[in-house]
mmCIF file of C-alpha atoms and ligand atoms in Angstrom:
data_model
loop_
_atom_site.group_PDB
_atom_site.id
_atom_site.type_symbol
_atom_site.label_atom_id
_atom_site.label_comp_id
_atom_site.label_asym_id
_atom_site.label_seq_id
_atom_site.Cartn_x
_atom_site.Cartn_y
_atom_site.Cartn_z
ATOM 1 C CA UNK A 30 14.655 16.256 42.219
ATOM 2 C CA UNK A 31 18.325 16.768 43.033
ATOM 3 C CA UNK A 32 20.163 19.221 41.322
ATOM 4 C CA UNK A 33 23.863 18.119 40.082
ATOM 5 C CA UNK A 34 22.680 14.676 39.890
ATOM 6 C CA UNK A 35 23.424 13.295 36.377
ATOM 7 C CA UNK A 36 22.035 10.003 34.223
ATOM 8 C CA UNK A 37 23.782 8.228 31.345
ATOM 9 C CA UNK A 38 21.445 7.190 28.609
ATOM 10 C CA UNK A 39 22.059 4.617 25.242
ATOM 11 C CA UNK A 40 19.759 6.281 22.640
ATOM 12 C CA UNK A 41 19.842 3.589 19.814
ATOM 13 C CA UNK A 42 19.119 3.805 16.396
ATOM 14 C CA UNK A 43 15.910 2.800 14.563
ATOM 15 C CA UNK A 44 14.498 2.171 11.725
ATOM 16 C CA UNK A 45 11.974 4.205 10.101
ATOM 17 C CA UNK A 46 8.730 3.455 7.517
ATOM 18 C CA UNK A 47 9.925 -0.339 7.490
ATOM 19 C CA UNK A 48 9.344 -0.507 3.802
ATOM 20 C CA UNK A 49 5.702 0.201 3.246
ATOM 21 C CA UNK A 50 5.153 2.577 6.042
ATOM 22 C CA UNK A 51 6.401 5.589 5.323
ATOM 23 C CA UNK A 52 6.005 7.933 8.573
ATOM 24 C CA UNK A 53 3.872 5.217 10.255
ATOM 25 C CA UNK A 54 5.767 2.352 11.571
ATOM 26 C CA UNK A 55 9.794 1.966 12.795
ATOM 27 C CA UNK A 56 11.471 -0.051 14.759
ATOM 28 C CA UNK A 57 14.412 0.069 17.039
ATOM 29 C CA UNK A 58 17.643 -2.015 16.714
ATOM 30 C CA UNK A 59 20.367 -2.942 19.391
ATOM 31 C CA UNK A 60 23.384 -0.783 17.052
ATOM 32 C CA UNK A 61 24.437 1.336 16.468
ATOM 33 C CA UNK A 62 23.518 4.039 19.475
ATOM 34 C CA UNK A 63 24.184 7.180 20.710
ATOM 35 C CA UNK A 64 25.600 7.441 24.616
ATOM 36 C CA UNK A 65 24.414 10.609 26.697
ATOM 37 C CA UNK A 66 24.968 11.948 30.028
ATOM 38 C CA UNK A 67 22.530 14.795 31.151
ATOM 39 C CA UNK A 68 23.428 16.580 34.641
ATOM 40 C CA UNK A 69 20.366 18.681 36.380
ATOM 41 C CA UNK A 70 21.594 22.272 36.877
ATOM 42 C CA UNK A 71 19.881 24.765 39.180
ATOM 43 C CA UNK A 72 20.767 27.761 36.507
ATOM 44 C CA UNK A 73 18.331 27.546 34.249
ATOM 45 C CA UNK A 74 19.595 27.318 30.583
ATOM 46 C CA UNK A 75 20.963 24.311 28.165
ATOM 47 C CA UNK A 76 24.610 23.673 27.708
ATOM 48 C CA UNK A 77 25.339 21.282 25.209
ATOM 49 C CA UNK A 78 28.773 19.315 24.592
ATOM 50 C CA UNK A 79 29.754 16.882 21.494
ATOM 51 C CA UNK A 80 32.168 14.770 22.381
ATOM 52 C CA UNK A 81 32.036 13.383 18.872
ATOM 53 C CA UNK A 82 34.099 14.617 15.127
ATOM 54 C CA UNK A 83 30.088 15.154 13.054
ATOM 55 C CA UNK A 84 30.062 19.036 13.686
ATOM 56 C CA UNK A 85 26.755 19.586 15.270
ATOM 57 C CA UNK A 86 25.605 22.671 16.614
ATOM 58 C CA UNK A 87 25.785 23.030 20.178
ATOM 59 C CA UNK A 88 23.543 26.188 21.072
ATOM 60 C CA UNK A 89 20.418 24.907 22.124
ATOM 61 C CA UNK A 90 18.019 26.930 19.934
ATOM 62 C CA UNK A 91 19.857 24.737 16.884
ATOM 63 C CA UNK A 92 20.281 21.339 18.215
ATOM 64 C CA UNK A 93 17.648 18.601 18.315
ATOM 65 C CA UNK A 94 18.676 17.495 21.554
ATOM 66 C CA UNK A 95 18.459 21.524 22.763
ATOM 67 C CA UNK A 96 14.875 21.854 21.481
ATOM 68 C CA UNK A 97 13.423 18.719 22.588
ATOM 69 C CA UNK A 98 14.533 19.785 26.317
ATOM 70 C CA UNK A 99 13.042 23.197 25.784
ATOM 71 C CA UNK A 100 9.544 22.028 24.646
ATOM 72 C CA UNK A 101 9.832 19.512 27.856
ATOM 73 C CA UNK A 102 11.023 22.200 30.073
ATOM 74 C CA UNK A 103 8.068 24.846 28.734
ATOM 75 C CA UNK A 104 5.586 22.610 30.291
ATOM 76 C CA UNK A 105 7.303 22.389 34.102
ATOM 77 C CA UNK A 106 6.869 25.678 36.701
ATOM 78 C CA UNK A 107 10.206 24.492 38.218
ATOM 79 C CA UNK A 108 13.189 26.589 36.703
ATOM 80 C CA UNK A 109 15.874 24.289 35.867
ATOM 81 C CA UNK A 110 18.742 23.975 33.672
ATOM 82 C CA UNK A 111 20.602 21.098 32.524
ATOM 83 C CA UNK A 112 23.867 20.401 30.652
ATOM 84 C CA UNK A 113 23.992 17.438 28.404
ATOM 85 C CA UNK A 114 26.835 15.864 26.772
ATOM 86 C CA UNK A 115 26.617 13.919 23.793
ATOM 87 C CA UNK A 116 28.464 11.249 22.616
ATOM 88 C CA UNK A 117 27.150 10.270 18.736
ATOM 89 C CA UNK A 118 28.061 6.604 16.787
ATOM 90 C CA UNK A 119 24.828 7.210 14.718
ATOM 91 C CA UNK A 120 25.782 8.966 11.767
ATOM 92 C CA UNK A 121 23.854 12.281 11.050
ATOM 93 C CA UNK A 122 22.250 11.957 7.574
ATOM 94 C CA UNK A 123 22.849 8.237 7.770
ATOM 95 C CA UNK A 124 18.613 7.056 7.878
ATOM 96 C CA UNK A 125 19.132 5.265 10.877
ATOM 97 C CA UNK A 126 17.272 8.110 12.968
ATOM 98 C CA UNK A 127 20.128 10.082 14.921
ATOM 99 C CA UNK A 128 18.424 13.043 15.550
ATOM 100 C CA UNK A 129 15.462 11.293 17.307
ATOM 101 C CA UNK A 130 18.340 9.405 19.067
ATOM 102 C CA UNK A 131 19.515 12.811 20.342
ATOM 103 C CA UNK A 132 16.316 14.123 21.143
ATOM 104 C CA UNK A 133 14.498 11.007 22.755
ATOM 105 C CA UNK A 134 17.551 10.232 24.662
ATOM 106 C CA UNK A 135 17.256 13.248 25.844
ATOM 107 C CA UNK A 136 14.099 14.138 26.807
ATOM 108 C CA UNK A 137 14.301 9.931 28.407
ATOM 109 C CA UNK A 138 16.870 11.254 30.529
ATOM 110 C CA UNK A 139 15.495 14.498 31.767
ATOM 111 C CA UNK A 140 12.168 12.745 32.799
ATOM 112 C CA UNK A 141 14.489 10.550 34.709
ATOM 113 C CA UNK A 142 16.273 13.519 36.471
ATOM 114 C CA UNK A 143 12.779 14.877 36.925
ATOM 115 C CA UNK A 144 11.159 11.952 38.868
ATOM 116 C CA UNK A 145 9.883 10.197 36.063
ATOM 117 C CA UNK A 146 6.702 13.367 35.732
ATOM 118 C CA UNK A 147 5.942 12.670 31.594
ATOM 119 C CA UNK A 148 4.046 9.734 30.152
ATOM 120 C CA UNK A 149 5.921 8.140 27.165
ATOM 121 C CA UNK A 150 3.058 9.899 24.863
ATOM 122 C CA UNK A 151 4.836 13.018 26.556
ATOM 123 C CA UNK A 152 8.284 12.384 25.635
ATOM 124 C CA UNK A 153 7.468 11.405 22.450
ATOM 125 C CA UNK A 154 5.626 14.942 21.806
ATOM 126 C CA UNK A 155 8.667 16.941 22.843
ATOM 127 C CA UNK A 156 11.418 15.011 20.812
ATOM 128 C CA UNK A 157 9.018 15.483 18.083
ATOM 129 C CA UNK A 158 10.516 19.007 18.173
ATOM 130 C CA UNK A 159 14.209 17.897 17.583
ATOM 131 C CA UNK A 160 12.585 15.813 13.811
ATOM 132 C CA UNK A 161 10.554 19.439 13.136
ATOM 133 C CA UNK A 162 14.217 21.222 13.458
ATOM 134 C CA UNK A 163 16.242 18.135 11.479
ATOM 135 C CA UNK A 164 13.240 17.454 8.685
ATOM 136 C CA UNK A 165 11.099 20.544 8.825
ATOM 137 C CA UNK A 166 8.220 17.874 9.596
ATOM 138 C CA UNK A 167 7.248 16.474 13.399
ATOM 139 C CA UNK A 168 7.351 12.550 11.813
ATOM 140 C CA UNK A 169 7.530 9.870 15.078
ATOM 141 C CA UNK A 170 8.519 6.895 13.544
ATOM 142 C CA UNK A 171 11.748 7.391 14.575
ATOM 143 C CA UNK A 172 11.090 8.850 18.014
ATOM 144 C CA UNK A 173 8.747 6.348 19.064
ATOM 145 C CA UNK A 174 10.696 3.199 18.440
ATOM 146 C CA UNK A 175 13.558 4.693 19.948
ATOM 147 C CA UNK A 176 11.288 5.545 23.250
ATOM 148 C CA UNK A 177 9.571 2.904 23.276
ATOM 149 C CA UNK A 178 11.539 0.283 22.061
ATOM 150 C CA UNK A 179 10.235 -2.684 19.524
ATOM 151 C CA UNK A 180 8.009 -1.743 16.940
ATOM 152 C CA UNK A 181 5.880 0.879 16.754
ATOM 153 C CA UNK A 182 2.733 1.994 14.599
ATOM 154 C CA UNK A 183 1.911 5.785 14.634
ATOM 155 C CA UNK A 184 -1.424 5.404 13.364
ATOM 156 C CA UNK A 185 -2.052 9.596 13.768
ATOM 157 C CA UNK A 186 0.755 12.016 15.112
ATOM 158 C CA UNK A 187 -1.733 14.820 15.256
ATOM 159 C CA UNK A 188 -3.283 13.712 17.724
ATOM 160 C CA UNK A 189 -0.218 11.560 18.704
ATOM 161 C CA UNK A 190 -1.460 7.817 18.431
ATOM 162 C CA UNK A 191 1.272 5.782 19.011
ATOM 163 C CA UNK A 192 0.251 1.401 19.291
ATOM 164 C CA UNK A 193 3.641 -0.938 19.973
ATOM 165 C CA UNK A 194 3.344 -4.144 18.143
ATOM 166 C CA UNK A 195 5.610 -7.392 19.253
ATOM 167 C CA UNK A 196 8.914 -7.224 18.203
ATOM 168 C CA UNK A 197 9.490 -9.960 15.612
ATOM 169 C CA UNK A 198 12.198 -12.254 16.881
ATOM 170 C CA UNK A 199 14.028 -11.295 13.110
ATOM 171 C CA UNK A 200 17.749 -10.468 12.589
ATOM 172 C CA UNK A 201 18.394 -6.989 11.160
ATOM 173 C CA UNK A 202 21.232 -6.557 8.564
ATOM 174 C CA UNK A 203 22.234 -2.990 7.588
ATOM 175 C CA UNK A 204 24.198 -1.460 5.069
ATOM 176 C CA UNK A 205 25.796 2.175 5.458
ATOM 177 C CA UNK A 206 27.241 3.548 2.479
ATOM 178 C CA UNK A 207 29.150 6.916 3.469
ATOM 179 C CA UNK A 208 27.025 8.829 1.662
ATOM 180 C CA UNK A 209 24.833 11.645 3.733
ATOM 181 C CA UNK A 210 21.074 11.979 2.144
ATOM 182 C CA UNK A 211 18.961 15.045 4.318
ATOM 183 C CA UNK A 212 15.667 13.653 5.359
ATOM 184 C CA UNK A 213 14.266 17.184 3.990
ATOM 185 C CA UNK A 214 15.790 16.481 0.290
ATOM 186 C CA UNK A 215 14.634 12.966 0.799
ATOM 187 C CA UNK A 216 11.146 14.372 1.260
ATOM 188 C CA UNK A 217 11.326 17.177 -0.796
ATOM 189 C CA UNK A 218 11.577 14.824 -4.182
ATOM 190 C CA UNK A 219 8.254 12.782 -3.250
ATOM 191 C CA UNK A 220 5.558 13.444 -5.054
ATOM 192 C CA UNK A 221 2.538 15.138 -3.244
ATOM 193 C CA UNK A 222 -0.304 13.081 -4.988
ATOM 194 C CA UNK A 223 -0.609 9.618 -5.478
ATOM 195 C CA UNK A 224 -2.924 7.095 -8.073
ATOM 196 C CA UNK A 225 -5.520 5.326 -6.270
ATOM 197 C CA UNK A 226 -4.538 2.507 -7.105
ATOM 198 C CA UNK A 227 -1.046 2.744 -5.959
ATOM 199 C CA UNK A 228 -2.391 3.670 -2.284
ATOM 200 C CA UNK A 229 -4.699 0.256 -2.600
ATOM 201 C CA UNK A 230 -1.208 -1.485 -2.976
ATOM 202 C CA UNK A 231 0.139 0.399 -0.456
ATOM 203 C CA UNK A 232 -2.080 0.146 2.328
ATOM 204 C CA UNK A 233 -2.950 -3.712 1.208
ATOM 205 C CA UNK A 234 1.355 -4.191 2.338
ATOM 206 C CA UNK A 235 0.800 -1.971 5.298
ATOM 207 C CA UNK A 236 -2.160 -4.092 6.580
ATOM 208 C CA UNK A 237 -0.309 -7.349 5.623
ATOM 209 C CA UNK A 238 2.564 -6.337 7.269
ATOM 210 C CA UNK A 239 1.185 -5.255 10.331
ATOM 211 C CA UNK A 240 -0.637 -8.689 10.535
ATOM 212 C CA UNK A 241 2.569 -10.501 9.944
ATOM 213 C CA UNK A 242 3.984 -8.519 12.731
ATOM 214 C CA UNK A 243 0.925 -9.974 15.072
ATOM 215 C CA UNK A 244 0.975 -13.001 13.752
ATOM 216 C CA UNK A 245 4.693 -13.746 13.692
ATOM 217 C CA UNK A 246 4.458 -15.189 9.869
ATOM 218 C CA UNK A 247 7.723 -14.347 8.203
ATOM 219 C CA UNK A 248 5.811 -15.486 4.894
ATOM 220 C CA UNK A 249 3.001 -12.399 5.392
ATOM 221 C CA UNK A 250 6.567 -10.033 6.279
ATOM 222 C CA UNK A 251 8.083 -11.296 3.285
ATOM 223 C CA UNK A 252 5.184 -10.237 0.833
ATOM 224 C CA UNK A 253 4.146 -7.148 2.580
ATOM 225 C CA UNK A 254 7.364 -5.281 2.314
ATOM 226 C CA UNK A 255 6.989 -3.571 -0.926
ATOM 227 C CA UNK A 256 6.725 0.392 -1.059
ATOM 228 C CA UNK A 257 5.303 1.500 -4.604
ATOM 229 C CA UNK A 258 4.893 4.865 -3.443
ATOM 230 C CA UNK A 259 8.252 6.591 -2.107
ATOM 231 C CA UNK A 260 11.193 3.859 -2.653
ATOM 232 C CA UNK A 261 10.823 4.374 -6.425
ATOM 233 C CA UNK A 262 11.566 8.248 -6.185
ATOM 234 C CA UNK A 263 14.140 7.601 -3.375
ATOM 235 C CA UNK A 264 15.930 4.308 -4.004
ATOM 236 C CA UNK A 265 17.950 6.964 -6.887
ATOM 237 C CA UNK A 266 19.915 8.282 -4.296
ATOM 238 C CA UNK A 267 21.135 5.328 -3.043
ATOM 239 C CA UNK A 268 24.421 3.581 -5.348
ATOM 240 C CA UNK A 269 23.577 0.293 -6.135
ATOM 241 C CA UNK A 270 20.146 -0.021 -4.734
ATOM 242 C CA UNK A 271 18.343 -2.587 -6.704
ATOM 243 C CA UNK A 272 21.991 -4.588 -6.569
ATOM 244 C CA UNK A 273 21.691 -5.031 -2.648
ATOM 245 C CA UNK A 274 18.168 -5.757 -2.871
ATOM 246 C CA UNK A 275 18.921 -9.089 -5.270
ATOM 247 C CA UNK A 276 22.006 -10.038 -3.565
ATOM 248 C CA UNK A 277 20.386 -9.779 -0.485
ATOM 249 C CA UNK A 278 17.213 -11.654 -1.357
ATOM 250 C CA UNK A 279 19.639 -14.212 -2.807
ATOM 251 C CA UNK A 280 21.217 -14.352 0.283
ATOM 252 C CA UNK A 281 18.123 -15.475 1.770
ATOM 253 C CA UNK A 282 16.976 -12.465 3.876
ATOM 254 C CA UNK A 283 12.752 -11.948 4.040
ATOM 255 C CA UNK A 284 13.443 -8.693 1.805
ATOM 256 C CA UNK A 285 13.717 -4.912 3.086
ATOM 257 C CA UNK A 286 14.753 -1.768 2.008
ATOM 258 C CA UNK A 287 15.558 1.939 2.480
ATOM 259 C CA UNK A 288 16.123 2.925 6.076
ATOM 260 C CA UNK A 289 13.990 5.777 6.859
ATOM 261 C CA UNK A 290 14.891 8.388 4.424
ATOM 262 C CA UNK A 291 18.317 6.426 3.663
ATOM 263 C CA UNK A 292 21.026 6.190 2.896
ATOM 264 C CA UNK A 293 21.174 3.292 4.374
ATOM 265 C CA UNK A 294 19.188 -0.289 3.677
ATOM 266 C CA UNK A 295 18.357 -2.688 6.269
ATOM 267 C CA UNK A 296 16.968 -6.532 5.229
ATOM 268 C CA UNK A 297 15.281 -8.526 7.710
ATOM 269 C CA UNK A 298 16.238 -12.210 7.835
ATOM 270 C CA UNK A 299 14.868 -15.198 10.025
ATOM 271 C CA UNK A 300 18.271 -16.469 11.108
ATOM 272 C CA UNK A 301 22.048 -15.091 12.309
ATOM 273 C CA UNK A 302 23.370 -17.168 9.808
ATOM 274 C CA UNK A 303 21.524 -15.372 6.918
ATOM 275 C CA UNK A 304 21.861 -12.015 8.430
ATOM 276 C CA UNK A 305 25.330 -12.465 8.041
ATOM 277 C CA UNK A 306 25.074 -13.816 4.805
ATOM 278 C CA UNK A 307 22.902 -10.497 3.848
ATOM 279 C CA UNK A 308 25.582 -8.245 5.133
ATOM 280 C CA UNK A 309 28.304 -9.971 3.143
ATOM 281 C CA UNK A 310 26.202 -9.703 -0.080
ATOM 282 C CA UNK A 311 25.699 -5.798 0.850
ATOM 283 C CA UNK A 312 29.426 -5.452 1.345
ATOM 284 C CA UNK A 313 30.422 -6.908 -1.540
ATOM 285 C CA UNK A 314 28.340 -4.943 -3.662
ATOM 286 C CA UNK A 315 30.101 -1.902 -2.157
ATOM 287 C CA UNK A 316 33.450 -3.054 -2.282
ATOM 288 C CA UNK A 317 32.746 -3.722 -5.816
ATOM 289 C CA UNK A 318 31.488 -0.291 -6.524
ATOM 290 C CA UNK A 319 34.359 1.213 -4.656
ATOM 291 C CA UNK A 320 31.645 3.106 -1.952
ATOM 292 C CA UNK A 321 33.326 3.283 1.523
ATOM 293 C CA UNK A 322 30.237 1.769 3.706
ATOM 294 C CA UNK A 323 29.629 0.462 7.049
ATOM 295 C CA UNK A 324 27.299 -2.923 8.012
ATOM 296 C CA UNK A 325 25.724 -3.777 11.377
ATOM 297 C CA UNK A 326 24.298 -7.423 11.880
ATOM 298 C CA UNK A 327 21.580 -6.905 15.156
ATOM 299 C CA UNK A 328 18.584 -7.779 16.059
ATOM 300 C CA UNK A 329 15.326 -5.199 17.153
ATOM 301 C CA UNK A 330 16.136 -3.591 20.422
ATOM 302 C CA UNK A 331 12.950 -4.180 22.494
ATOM 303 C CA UNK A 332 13.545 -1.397 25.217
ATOM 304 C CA UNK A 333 14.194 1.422 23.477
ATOM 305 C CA UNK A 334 16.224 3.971 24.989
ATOM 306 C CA UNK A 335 18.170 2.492 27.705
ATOM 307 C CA UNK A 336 19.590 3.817 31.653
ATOM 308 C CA UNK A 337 23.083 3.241 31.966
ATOM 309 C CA UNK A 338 24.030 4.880 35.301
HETATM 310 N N1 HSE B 7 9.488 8.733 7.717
HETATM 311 C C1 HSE B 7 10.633 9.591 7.602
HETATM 312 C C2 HSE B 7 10.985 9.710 6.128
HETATM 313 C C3 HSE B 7 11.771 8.992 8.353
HETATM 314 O O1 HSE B 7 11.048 8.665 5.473
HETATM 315 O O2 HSE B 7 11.179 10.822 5.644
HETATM 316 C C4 HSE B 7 13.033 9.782 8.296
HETATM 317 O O3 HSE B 7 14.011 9.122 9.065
#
């Protein structure tokens, strides 16, 4: 451990529930990402900088990033401090998982300075504190794709349970409309019980998709992403939902939909060519409606949160 040494981290965006999933499977995608440096102090104590326009709080106590290096630091007899400065492209509020991109690229990083002490299990369990601050709700399907990279299933978060599945070689097109939807009021409107034979439907995609993950058959992806449970109460907040999701289909993408608690919508598609296609269709649609929006054509980021210097 040497204090004043410092690491620079890409902590990139994911996507979270993948459709039929909600709070159990994500994935992580090459863009958009966050870039933070985190310098070992011998004073104990978090400083935190934003070097970015969003606002964020910067005392520790309040910031995902700040509370994820607390619960890590709890756990070590070493007193040390460390100063992090944070340098956001992933929207707050946006559904593309930027406060588990602040807190796993944090908690990555620290590790690092530390001599590489926590598992990934670990890591994941202390960034899980940044979502509980963001969402009111510890949910790793954001956190775990974005520390481990790929795609991940949580089958259980209590006890953590985390399996990584192969990353589908698939092209990822994603809309951003500049709209900001909370992941709490996005939870807040779901209802608590379900009909039985709504979960049947529901875990029937899960399963299907899962094993079209494994089995790399686009055809199984296709059918299996279909949420009956929480896109219906969602997909309201979202202009011009069930627009993108025809124009996109048209545009020959394997289907998709809300990005973790939205607002934004990714598709999946089986070639660049479509994936570009997709992210026309989506801008269109926006352009029509008048929406100011972002799109990002990538692909899933297999490594998750990445060492830059
Ligand atoms: N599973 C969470 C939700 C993800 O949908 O509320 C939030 O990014």
């Amino acid at each position: 451990m040497r204090y004043n040494q410092s690491i620079q981290v890409k902590a990139p965006a994911t996507v979270a529930n993948m459709v039929c999933g909600f709070d159990v499977l994500g994935f992580a995608v090459r863009e958009p990402y966050d870039l933070m440096t985190l310098r070992l102090r011998e004073e104990p104590g978090i400083l935190i900088r934003h070097k970015d326009s969003f606002g964020l709080p910067e005392a520790a106590t309040e910031n995902v990033a700040g509370v994820a290096l607390m619960a890590l630091m709890e756990t070590i007899n070493t007193p040390v401090g460390f100063e992090l400065s944070i340098e956001k492209q992933i929207k707050p509020g946006s559904g593309l998982g930027s406060s588990a991109a602040s807190a796993a690229g944090a908690v990555v990083a620290a590790n690092l300075l530390l001599g590489d002490i926590f598992s990934k299990e670990d890591l994941v369990r202390f960034a899980m504190h940044g979502e509980k601050l963001a969402s009111g709700v510890k949910h790793a399907d954001n956190i775990a794709p974005c520390i481990y990279g790929g795609t991940t299933l949580i089958r259980s978060a209590f006890p953590l349970d985390i399996i990584t599945l192969p990353s589908p070689e698939l092209y990822v097109s994603i809309v951003h409309p500049q709209i900001e939807v909370k992941t709490a009021d996005a939870r807040s409107i779901l209802r608590q019980q379900i009909l039985l034979k709504d979960a049947i439907r529901q875990w029937g995609n899960i399963a299907g998709l899962v094993a079209g993950i494994l089995q790399n058959d686009h055809g199984l992806i296709e059918r299996s992403m279909e949420d009956v449970l929480i896109e219906p109460a969602r997909s309201i907040l979202i202009p011009g939902f069930d627009k993108i999701k025809q124009a996109s289909k048209a545009a020959g993408s394997l289907g998709g939909g809300i990005s973790g608690s939205g607002p934004s919508v990714f598709m999946l598609s089986d070639t660049a060519e479509k994936a570009g296609a997709v992210a026309q269709a989506m801008q269109d649609i926006y352009q029509a409606i008048g929406l100011e929006h972002y799109t990002y054509v990538t692909t899933i980021n297999a490594s998750g949160v990445e060492v830059l210097a």
